[in-house]
PDB file of C-alpha atoms in Angstrom:
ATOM      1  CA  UNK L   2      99.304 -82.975-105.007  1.00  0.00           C
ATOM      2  CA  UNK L   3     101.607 -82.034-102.044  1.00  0.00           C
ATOM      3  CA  UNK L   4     105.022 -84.276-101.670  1.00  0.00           C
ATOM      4  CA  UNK L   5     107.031 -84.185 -98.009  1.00  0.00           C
ATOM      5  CA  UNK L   6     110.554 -85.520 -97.799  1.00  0.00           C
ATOM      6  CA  UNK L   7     112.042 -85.758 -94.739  1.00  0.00           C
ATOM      7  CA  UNK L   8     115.635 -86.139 -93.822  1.00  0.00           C
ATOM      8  CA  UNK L   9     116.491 -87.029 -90.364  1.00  0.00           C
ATOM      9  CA  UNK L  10     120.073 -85.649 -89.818  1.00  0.00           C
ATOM     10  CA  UNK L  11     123.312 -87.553 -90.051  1.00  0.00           C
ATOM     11  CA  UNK L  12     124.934 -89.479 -86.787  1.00  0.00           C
ATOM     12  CA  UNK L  13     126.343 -87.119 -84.590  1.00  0.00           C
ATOM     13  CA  UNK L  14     129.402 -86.280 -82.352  1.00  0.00           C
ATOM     14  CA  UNK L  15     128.792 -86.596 -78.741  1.00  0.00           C
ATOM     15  CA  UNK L  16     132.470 -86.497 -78.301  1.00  0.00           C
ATOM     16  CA  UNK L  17     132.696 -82.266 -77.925  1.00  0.00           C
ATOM     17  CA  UNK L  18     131.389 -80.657 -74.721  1.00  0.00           C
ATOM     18  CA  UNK L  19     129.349 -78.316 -77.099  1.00  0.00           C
ATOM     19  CA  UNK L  20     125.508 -77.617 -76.741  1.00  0.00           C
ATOM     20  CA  UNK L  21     123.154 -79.941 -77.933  1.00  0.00           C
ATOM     21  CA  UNK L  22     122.457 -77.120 -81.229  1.00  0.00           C
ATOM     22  CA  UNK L  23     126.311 -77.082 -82.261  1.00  0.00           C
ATOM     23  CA  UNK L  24     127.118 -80.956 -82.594  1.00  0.00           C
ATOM     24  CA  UNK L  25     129.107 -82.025 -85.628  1.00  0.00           C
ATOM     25  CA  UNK L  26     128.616 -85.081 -87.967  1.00  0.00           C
ATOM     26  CA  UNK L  27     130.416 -87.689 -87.494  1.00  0.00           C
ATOM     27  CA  UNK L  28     132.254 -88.977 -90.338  1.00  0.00           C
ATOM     28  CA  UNK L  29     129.866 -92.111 -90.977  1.00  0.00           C
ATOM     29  CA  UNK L  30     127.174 -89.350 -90.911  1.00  0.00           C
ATOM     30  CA  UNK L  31     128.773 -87.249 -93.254  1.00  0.00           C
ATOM     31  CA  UNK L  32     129.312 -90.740 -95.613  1.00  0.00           C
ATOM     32  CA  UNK L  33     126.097 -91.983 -94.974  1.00  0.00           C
ATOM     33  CA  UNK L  34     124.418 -88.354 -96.330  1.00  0.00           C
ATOM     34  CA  UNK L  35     126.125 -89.025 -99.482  1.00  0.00           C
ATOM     35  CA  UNK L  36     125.149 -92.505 -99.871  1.00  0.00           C
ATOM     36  CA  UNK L  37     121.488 -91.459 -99.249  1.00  0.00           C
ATOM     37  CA  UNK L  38     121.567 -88.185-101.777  1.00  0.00           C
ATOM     38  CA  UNK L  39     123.169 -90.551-104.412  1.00  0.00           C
ATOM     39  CA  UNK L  40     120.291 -92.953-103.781  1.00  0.00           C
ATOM     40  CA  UNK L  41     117.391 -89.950-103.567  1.00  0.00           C
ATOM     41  CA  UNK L  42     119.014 -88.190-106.914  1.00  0.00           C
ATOM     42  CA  UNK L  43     118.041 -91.681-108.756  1.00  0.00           C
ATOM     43  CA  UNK L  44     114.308 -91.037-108.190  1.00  0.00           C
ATOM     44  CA  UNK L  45     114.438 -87.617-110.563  1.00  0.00           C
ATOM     45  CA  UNK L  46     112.407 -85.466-107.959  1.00  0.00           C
ATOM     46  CA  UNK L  47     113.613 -81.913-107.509  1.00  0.00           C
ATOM     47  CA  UNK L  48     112.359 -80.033-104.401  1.00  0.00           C
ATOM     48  CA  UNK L  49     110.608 -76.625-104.629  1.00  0.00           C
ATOM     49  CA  UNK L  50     112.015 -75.118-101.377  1.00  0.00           C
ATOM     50  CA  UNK L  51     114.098 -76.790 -98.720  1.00  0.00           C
ATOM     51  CA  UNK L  52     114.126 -75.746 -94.912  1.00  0.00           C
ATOM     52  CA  UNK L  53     116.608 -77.046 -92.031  1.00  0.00           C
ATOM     53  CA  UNK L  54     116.736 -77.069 -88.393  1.00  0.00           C
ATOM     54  CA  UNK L  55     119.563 -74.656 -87.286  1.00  0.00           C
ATOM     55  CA  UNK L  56     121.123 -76.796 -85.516  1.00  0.00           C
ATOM     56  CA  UNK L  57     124.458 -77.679 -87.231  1.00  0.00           C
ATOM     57  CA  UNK L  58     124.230 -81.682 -87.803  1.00  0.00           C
ATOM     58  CA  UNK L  59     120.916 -81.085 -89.731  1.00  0.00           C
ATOM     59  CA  UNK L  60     121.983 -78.033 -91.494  1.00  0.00           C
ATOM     60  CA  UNK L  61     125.527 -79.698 -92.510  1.00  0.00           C
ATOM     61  CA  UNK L  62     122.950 -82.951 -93.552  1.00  0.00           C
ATOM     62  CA  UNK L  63     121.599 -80.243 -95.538  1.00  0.00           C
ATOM     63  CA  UNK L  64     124.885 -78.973 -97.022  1.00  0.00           C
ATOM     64  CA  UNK L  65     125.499 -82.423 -98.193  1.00  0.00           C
ATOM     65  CA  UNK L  66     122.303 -82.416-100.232  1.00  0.00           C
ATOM     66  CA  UNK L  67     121.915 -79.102-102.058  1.00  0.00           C
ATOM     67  CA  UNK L  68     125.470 -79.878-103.513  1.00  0.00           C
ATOM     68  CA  UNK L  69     124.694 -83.200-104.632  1.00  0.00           C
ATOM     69  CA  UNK L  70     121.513 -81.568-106.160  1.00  0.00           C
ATOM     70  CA  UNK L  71     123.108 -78.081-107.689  1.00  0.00           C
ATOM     71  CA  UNK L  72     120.473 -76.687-105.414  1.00  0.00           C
ATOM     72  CA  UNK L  73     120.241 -72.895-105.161  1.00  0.00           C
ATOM     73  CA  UNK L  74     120.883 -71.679-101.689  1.00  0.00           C
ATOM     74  CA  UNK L  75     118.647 -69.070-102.344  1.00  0.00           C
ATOM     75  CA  UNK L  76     115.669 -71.453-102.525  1.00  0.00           C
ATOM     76  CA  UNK L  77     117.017 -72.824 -98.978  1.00  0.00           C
ATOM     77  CA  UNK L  78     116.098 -71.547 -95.218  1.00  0.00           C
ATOM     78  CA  UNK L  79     116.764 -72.075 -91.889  1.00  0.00           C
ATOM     79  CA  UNK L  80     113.579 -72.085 -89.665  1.00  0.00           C
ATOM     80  CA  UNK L  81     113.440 -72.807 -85.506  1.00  0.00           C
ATOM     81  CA  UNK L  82     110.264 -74.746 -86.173  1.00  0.00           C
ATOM     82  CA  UNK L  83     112.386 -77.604 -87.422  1.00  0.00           C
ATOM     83  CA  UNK L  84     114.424 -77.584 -84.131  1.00  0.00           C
ATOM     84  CA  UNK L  85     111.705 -79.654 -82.609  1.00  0.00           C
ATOM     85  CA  UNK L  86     111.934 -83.402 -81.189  1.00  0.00           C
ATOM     86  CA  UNK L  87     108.297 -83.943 -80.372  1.00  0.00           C
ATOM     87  CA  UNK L  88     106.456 -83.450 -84.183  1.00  0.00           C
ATOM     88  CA  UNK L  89     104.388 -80.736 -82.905  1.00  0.00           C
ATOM     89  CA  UNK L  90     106.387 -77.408 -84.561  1.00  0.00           C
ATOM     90  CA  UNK L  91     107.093 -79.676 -87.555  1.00  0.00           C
ATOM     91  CA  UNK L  92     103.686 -80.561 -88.374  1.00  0.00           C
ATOM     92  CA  UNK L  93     102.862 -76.734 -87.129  1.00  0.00           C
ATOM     93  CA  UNK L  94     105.751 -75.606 -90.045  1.00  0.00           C
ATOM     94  CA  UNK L  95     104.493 -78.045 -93.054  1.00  0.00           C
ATOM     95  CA  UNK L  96     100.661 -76.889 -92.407  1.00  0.00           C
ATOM     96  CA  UNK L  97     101.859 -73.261 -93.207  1.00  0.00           C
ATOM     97  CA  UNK L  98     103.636 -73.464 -96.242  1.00  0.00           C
ATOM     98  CA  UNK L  99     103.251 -71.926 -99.044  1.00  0.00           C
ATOM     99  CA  UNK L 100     100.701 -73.309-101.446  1.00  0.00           C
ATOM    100  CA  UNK L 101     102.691 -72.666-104.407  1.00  0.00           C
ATOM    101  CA  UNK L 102     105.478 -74.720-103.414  1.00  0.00           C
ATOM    102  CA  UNK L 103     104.288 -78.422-104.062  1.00  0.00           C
ATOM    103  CA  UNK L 104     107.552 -80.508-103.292  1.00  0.00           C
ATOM    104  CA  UNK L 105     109.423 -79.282-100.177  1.00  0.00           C
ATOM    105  CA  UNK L 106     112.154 -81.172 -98.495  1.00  0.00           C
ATOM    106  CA  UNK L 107     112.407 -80.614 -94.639  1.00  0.00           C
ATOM    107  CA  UNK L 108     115.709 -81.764 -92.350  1.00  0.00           C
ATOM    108  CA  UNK L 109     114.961 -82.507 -89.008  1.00  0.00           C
ATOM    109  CA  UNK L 110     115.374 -84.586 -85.418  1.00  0.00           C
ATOM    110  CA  UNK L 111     114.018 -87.775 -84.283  1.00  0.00           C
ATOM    111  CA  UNK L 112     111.612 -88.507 -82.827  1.00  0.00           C
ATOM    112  CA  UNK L 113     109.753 -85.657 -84.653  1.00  0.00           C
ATOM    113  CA  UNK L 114     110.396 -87.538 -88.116  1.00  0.00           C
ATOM    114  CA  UNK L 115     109.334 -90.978 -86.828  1.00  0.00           C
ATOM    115  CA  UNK L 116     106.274 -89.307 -85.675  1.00  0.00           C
ATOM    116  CA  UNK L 117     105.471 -87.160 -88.757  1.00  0.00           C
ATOM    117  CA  UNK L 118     106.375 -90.196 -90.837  1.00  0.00           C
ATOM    118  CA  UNK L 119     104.050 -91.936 -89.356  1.00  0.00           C
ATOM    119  CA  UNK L 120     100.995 -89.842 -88.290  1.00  0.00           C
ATOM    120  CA  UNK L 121     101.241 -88.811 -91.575  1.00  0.00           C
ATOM    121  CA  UNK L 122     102.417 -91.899 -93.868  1.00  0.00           C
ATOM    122  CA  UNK L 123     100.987 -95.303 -94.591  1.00  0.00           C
ATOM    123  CA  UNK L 124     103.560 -97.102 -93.829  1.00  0.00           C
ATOM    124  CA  UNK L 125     104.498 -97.776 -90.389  1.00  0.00           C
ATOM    125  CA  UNK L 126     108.343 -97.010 -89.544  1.00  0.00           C
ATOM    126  CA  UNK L 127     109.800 -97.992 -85.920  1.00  0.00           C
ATOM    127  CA  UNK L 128     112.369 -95.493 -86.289  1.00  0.00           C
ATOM    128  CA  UNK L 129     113.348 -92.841 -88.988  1.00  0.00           C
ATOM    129  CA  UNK L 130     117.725 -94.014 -88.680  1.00  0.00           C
ATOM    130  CA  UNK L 131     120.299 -91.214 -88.982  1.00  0.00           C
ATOM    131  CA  UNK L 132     120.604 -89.850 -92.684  1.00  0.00           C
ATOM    132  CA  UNK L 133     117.262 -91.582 -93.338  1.00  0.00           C
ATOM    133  CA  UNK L 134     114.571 -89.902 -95.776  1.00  0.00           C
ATOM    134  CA  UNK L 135     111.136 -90.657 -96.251  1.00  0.00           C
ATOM    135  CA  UNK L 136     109.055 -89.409 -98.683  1.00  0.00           C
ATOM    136  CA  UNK L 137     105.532 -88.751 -98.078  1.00  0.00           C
ATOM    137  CA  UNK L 138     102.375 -87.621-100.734  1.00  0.00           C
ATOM    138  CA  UNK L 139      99.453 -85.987-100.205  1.00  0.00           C
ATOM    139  CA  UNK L 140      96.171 -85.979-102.235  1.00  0.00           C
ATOM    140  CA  UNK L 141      95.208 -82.203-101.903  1.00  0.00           C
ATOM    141  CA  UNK L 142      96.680 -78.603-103.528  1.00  0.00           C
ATOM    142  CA  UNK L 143      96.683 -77.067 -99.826  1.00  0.00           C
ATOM    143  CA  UNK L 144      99.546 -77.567 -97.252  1.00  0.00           C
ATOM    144  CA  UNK L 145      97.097 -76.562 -94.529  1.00  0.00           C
ATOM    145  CA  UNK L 146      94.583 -79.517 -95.212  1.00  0.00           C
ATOM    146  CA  UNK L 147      97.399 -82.140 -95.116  1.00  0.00           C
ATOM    147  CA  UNK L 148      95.846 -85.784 -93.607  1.00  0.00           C
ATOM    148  CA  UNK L 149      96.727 -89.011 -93.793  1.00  0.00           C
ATOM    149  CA  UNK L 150      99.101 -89.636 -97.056  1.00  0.00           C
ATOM    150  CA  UNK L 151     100.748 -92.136 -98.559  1.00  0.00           C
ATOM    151  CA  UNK L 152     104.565 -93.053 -97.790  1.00  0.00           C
ATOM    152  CA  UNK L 153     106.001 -93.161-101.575  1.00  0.00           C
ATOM    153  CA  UNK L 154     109.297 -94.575-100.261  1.00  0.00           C
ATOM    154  CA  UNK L 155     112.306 -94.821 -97.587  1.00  0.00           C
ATOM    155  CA  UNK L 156     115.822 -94.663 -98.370  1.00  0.00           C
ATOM    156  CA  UNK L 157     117.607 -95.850 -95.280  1.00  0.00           C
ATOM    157  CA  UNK L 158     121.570 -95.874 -95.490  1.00  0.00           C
ATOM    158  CA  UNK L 159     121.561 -99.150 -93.734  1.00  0.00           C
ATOM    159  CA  UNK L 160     119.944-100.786 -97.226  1.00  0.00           C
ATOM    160  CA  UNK L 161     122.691 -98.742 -99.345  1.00  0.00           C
ATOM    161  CA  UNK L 162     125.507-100.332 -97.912  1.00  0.00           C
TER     162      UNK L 162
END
């Protein structure tokens, strides 16, 4: 059994002229990561390996989370593939992890997330929100034969408030 969670990044700061890679969280991203860690921590589920996008609202998303959890950074990585808005790279990513790892926790972009959540869930989701998580299973011991799974759950920060 494979388990996905996916974490679309925090609301960000179009405010700075900065590329699109070096935005910063708003606050009400920043709060709304916490609300949705608090909420995830609840569910007793500890991630094998987590990977982030580089760009810096996702990774500080990120940040947020492995403190909450007492993760160990050296159990977390930075990958490119994540940096990806279409689903393609992330899907690309997931199908090549290791098969030793068996929960891995991804953060990511919209409309990549909506699209994995979907293509890959069985629940349908309009839009993966900022800060939102969705956690996805997968009958099978092999990363590369990943189909159609089951959505376990959403945590959306809108129903936390």
């Amino acid at each position: 059994m494979k388990e996905l969670i996916l974490v679309r990044h925090g609301k960000s700061s179009w405010e700075y002229s900065v590329n699109d890679k070096d935005r910063p969280l708003l606050q009400r991203g920043i709060n709304d990561g916490h609300l949705v860690i608090g909420a995830f921590k609840r569910k007793k589920i500890r991630p094998d390996a987590v990977f982030s996008s580089p760009a810096n609202r996702a990774l500080h998303t990120c940040m947020i989370f492995l403190r909450s959890m007492d993760f160990a950074y050296a159990d977390f990585q930075i990958t490119n593939a994540l940096y990806d808005f279409t689903g393609d790279d992330v899907l690309q990513f997931v199908k090549e992890l290791d098969n030793g790892l068996e929960t891995v926790m991804i953060f990511g972009h919209n409309h990549a997330f909506t699209h994995i959540a979907n293509s890959l869930g069985s629940e349908y989701i309009d839009n993966v929100p900022t800060s939102g998580l969705v956690h996805l299973n997968f009958n099978t011991n092999d990363w590369s034969a990943i189909g159609k799974g089951s959505t376990s759950y959403t945590i959306f920060p809108k129903s936390l408030k």
